[in-house]
Coordinates of N, CA and C in Angstrom, one line a residue:
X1 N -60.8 151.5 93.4 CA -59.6 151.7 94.2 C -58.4 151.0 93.6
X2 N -57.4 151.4 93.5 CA -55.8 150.8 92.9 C -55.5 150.4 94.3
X3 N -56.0 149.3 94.3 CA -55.7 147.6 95.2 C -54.0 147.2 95.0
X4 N -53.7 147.3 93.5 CA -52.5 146.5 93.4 C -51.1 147.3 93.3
X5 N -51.1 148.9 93.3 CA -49.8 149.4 93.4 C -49.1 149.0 94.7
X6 N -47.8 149.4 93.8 CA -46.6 148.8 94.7 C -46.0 150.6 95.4
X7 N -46.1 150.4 96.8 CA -45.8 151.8 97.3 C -44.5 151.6 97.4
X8 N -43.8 153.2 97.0 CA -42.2 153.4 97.4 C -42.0 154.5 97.8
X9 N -40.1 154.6 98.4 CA -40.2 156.1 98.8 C -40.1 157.1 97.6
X10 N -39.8 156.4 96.4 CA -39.5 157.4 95.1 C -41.7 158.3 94.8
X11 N -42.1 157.3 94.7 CA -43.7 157.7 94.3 C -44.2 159.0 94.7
X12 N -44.2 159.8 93.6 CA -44.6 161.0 94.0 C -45.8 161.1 94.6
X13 N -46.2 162.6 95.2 CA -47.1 163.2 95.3 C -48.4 163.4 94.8
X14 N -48.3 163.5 93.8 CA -49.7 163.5 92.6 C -50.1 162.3 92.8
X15 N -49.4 161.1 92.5 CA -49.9 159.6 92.4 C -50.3 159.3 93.7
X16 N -49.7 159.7 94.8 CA -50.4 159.7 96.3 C -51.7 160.5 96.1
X17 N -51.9 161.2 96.0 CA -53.7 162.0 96.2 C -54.5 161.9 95.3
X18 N -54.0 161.3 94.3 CA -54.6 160.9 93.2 C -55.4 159.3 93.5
X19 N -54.4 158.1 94.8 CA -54.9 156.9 94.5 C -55.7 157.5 96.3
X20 N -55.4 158.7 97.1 CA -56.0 158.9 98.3 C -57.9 159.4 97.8
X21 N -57.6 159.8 97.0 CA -59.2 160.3 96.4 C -60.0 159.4 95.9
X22 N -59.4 157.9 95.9 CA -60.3 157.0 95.3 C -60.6 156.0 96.6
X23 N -59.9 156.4 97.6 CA -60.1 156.0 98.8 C -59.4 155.1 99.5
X24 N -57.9 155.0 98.6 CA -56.6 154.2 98.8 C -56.1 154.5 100.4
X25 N -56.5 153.7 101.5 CA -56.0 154.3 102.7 C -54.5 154.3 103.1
X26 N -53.9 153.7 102.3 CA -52.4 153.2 102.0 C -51.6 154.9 101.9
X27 N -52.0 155.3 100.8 CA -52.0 156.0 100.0 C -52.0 158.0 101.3
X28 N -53.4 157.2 101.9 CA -53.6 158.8 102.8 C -52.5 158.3 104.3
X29 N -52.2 157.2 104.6 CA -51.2 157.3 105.4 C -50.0 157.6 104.9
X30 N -49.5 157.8 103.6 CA -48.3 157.6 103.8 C -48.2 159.0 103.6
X31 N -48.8 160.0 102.9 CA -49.2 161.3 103.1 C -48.9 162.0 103.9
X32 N -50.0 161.3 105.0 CA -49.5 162.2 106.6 C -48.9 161.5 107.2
X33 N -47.7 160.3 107.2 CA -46.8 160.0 108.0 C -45.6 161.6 107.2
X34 N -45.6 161.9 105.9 CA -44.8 162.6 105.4 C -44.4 164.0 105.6
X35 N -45.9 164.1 105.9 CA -46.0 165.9 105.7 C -46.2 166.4 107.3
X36 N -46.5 165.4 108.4 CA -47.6 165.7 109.8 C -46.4 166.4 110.2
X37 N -45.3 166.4 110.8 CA -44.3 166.8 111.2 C -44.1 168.4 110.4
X38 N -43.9 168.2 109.2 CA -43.5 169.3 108.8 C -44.3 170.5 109.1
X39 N -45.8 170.1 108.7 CA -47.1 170.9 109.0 C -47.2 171.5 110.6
X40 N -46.9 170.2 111.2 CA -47.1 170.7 112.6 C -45.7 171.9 113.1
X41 N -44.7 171.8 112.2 CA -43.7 172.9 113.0 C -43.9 174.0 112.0
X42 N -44.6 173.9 111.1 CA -45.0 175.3 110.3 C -46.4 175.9 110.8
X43 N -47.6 175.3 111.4 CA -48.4 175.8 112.6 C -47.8 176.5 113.3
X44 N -46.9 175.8 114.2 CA -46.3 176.3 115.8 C -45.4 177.7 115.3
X45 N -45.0 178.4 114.1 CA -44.9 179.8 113.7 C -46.0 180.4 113.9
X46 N -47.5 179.9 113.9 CA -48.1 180.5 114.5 C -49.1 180.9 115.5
X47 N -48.5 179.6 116.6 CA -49.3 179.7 117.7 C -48.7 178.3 119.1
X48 N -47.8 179.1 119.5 CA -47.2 178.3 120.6 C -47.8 177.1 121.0
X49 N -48.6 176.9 120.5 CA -49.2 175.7 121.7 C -49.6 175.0 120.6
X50 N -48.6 173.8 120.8 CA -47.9 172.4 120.0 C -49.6 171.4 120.1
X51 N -50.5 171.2 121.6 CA -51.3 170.4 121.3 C -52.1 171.0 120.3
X52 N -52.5 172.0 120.4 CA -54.0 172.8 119.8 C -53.3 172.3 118.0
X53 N -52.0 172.7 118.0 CA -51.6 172.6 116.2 C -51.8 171.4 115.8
X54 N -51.2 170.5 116.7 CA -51.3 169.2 116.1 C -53.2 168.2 115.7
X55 N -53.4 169.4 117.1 CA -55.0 168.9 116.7 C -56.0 169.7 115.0
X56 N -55.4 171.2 114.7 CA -55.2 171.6 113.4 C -55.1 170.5 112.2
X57 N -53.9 170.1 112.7 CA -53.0 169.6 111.8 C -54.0 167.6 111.1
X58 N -54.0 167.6 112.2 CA -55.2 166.1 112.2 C -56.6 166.4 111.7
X59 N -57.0 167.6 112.1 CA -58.4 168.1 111.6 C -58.2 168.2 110.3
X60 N -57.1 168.4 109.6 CA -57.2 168.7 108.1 C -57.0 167.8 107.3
X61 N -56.2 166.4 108.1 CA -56.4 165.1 107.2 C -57.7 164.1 107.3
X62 N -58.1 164.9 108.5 CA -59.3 164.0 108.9 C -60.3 164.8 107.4
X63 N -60.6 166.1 107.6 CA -61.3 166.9 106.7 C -60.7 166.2 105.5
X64 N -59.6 166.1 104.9 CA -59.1 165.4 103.1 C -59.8 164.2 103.2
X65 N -59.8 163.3 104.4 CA -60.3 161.9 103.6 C -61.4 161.7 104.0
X66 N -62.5 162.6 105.1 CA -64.0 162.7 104.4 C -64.6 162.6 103.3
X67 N -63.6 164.2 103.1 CA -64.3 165.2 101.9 C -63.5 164.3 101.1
X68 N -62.8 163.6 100.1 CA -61.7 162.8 99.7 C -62.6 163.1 97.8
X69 N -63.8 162.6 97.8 CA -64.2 162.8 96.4 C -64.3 163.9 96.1
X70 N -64.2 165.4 96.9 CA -64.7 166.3 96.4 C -63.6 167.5 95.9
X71 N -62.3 166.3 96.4 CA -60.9 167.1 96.4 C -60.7 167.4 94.9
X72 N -59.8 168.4 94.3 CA -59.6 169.2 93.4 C -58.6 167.8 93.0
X73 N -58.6 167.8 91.9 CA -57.2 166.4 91.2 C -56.3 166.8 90.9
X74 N -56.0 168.3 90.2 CA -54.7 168.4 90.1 C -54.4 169.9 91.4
X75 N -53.5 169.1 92.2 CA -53.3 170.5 93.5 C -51.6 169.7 93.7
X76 N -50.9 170.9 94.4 CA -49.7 170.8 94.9 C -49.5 170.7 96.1
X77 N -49.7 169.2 96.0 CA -50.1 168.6 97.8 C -49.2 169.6 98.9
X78 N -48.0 169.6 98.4 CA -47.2 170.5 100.0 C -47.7 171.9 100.5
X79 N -48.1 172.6 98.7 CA -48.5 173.5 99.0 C -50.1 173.7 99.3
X80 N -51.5 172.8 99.5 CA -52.2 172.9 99.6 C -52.6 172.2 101.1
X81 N -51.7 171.5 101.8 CA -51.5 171.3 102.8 C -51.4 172.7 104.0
X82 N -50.3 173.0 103.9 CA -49.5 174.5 104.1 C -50.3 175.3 104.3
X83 N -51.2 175.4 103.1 CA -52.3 176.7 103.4 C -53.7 175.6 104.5
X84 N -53.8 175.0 104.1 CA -55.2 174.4 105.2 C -54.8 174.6 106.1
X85 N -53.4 174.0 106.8 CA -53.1 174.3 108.0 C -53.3 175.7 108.1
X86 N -52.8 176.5 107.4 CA -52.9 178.5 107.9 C -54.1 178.4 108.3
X87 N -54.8 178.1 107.7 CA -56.7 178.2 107.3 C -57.3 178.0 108.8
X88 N -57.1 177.1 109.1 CA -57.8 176.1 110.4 C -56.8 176.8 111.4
X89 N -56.0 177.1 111.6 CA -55.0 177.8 113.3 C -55.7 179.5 112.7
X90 N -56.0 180.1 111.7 CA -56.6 181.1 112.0 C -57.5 181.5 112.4
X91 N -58.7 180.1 111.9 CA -59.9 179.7 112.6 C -60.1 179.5 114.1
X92 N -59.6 178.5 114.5 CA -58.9 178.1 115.6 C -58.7 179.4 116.5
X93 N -58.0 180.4 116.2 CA -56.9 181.7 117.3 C -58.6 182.3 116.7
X94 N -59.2 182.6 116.2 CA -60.7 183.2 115.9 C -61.8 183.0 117.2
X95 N -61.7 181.5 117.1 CA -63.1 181.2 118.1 C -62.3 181.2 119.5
X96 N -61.1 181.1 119.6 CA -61.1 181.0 121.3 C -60.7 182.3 121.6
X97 N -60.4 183.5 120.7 CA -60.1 184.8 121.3 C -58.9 185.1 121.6
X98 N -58.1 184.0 121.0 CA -56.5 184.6 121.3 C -56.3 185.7 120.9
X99 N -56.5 185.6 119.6 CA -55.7 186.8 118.8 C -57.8 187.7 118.8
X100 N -57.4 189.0 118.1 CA -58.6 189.7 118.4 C -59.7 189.1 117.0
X101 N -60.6 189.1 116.9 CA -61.6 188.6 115.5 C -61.0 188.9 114.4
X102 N -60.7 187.8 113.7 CA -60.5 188.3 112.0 C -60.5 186.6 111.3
X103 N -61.0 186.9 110.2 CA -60.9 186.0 109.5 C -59.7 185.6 108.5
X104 N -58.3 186.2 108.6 CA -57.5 186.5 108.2 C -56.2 186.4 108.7
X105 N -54.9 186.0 109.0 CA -53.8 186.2 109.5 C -53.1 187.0 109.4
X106 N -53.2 187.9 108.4 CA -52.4 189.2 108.3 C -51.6 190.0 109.1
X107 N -52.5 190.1 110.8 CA -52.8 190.9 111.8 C -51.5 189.8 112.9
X108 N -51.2 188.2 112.2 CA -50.8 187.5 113.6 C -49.7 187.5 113.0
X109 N -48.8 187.4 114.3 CA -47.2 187.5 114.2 C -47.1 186.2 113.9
X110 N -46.2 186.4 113.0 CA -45.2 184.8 112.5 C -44.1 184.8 113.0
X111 N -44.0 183.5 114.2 CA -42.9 183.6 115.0 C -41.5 182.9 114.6
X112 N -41.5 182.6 113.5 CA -40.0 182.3 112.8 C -38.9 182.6 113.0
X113 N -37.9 182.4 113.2 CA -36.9 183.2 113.7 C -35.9 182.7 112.3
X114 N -34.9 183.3 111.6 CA -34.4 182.9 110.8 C -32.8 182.7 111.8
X115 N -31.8 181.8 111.1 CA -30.9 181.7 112.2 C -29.9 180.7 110.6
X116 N -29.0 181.3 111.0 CA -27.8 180.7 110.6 C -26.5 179.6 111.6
X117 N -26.2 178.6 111.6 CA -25.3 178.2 113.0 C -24.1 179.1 112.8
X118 N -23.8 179.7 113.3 CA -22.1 180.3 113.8 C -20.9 178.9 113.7
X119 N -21.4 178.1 114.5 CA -20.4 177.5 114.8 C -19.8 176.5 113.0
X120 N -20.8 176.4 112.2 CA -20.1 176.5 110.8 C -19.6 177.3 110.4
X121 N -19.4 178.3 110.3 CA -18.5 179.3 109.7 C -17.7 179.8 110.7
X122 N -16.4 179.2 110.0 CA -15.1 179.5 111.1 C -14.5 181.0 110.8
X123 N -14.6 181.6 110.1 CA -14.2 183.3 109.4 C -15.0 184.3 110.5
X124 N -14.2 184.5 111.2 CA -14.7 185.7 112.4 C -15.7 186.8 111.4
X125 N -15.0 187.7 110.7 CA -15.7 188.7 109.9 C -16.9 188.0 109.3
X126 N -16.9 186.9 108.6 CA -18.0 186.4 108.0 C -19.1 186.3 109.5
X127 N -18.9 186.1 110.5 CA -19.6 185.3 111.5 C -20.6 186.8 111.8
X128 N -19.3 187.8 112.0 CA -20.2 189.0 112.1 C -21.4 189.5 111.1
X129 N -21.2 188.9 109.5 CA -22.2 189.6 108.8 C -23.5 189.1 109.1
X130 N -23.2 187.7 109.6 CA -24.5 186.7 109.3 C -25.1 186.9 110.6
X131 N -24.4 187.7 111.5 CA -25.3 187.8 112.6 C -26.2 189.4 112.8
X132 N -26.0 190.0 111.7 CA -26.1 191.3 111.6 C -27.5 190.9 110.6
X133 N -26.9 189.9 109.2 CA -27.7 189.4 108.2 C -29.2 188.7 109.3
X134 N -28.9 188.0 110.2 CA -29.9 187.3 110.9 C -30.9 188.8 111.3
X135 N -30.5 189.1 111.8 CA -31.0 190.7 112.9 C -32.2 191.3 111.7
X136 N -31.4 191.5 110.6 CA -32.2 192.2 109.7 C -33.3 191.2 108.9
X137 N -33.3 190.2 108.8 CA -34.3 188.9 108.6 C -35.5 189.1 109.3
X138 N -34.9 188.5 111.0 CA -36.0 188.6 112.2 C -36.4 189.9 112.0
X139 N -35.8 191.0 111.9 CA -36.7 193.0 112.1 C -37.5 192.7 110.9
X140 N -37.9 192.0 109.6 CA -38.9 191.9 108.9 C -40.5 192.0 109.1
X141 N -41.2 193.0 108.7 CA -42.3 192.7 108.6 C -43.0 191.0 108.4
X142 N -44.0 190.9 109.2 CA -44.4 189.4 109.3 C -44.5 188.6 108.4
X143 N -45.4 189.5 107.4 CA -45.8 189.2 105.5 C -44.3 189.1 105.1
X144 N -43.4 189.8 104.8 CA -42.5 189.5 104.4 C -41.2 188.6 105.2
X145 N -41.8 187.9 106.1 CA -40.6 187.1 107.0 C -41.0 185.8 106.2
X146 N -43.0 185.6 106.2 CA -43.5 184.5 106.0 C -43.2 184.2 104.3
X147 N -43.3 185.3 103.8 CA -43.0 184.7 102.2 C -42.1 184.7 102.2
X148 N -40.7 184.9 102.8 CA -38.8 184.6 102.6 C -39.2 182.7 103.1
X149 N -39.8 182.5 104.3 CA -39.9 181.6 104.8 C -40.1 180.2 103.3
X150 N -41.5 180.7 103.1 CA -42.1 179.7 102.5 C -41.9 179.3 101.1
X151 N -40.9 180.6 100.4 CA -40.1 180.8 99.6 C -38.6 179.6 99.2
X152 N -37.8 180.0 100.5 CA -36.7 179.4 100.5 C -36.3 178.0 101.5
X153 N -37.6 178.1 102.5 CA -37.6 176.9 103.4 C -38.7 175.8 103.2
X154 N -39.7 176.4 102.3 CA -40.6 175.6 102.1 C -40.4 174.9 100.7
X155 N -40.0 175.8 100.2 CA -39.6 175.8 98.3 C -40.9 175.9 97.9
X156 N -41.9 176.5 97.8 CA -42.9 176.9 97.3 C -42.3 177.9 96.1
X157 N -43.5 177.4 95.0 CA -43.1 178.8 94.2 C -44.0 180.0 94.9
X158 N -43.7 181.1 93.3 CA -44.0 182.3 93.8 C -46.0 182.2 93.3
X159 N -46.3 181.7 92.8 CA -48.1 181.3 92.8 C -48.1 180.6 93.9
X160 N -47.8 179.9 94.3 CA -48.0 178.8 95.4 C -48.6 180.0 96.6
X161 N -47.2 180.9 96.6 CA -46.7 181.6 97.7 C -48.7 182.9 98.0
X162 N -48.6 182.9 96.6 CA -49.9 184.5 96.2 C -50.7 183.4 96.7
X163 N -51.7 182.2 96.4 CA -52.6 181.6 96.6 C -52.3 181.5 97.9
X164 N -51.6 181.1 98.9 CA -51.3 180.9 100.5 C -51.7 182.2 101.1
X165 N -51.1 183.3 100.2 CA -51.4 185.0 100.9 C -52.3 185.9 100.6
X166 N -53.3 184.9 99.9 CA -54.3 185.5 99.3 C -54.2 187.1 98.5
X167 N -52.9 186.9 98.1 CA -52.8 188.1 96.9 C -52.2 187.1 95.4
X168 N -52.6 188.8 94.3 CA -52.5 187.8 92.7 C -50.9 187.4 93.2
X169 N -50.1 187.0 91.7 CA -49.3 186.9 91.9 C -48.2 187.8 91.7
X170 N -48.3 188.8 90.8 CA -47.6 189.9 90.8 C -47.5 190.7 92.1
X171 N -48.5 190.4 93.2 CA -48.4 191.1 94.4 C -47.3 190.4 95.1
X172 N -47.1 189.1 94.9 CA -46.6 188.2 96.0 C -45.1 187.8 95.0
X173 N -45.0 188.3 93.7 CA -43.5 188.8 93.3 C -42.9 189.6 93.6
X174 N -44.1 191.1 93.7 CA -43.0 192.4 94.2 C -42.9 192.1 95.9
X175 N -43.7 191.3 96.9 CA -43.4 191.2 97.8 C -42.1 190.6 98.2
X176 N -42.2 189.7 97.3 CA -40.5 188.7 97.5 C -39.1 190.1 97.4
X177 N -40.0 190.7 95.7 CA -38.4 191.1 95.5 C -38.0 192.4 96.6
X178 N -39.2 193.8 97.0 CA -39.3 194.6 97.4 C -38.1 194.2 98.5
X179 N -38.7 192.9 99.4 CA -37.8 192.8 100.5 C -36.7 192.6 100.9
X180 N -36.3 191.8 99.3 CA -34.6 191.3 98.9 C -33.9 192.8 98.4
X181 N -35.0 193.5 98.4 CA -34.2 195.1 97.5 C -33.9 195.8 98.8
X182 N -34.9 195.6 100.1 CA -34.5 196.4 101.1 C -33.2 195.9 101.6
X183 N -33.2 194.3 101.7 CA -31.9 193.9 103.0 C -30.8 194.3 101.9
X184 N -30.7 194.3 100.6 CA -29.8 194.7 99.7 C -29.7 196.3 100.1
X185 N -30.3 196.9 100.4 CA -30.2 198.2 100.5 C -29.4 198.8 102.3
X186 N -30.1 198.0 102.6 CA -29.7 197.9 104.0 C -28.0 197.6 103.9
X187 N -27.8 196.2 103.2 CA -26.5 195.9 103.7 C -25.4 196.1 102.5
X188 N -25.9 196.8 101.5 CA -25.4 197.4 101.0 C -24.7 196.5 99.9
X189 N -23.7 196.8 99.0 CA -22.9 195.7 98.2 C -22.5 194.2 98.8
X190 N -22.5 194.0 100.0 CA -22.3 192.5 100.9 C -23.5 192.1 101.1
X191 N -24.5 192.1 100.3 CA -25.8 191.2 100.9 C -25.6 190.0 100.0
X192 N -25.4 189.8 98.5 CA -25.8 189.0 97.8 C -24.7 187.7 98.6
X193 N -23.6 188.1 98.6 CA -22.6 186.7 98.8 C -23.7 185.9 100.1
X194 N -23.9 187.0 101.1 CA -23.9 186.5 102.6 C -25.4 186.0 102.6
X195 N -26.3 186.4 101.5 CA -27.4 185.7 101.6 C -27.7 184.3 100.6
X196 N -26.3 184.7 99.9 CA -27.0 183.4 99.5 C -25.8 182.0 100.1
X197 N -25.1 182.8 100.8 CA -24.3 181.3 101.8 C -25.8 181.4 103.1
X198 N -26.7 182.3 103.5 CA -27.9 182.2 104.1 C -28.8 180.8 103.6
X199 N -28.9 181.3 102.6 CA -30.0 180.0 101.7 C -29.2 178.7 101.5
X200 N -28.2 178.5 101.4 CA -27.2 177.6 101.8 C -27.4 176.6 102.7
X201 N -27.5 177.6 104.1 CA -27.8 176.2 105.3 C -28.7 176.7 105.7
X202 N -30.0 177.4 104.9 CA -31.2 177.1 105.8 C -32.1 175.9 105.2
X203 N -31.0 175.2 104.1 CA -31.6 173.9 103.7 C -31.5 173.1 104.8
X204 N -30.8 173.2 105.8 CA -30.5 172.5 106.5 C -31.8 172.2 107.8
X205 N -32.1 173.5 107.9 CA -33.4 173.6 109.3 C -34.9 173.0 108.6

């Protein structure tokens, strides 16, 4: 075990799961003081009820530092987090019968709501697009709500994105672009400005 590193807020990721696999408990807290929050409100997109996620959400760090030697060495902690949690709340909505049998999420609604604040953008006309822009976001099929999501709010790439949706990655390219070609189609020559003052302040949520 690396006994003698000096922990900081700069210390990446890799070097965290890297000294958590050798059984650095330093190392698996500061992990999940990092990520629990974020994981637990990316759950709750799929299943209202905040205790059962958070108990997800604990089950999957409890599961990394069991299983801790048998973990894969080079992984993209945020994004391999992200998907365990999907993993375990699909499991989860499986055995208690919420949603109908499947071993898969495809079938469950991702409750995301995409939202821009109004009250920043003082331009009446602009206020109108982005609420028009919002409308056609939320009317998104679920697959493609969750990959805009995980895309632009999670910053995952676009492999990250295919490994999480269990398609290659050319599936989970034309998924991205297909759906940036619809709301472009939809909203015609004004989508590019208004979506990307969108991606703008959804750094913010």
């Amino acid at each position: 075990m690396k006994n003698q590193i000096q922990y900081t807020d700069t210390i990446n990721d890799s070097t965290l799961w890297s000294n958590l696999k050798e059984g650095d408990e330093k190392a698996f807290s500061l992990l999940f003081k990092k990520y629990y929050g974020n994981l637990v409100q990316y759950g709750n997109l799929f299943s209202p009820c905040t205790e059962k996620v958070q108990d997800c959400v604990q089950d999957v760090f409890t599961d990394i530092w069991v299983y801790r030697q048998s973990l894969n060495d080079s992984v993209v902690v945020k994004a391999y987090l992200l998907s365990c949690v999907r993993k375990r709340i699909a499991r989860l909505q499986e055995r208690d019968h919420i949603f109908r049998q499947t071993t898969s999420m495809d079938s469950i609604k991702f409750l995301f709501e995409f939202s821009i604040e109004h009250q920043l953008i003082l331009d009446e006309a602009t206020t109108t697009k982005v609420s028009r822009l919002n409308k056609l976001l939320n009317d998104l099929p679920t697959r493609q709500k969750e990959a805009l999501y995980l895309r632009y709010h999670q910053g995952l790439s676009v492999e990250q994105i295919s490994e999480m949706l269990h398609i290659n990655y050319q599936s989970a390219n034309n998924l991205l672009h297909r759906t940036l070609l619809n709301l472009r189609k939809e909203w015609k020559d004004t989508i590019l400005p208004t979506l990307s003052l969108f991606l703008f302040f959804s750094s913010f949520f």
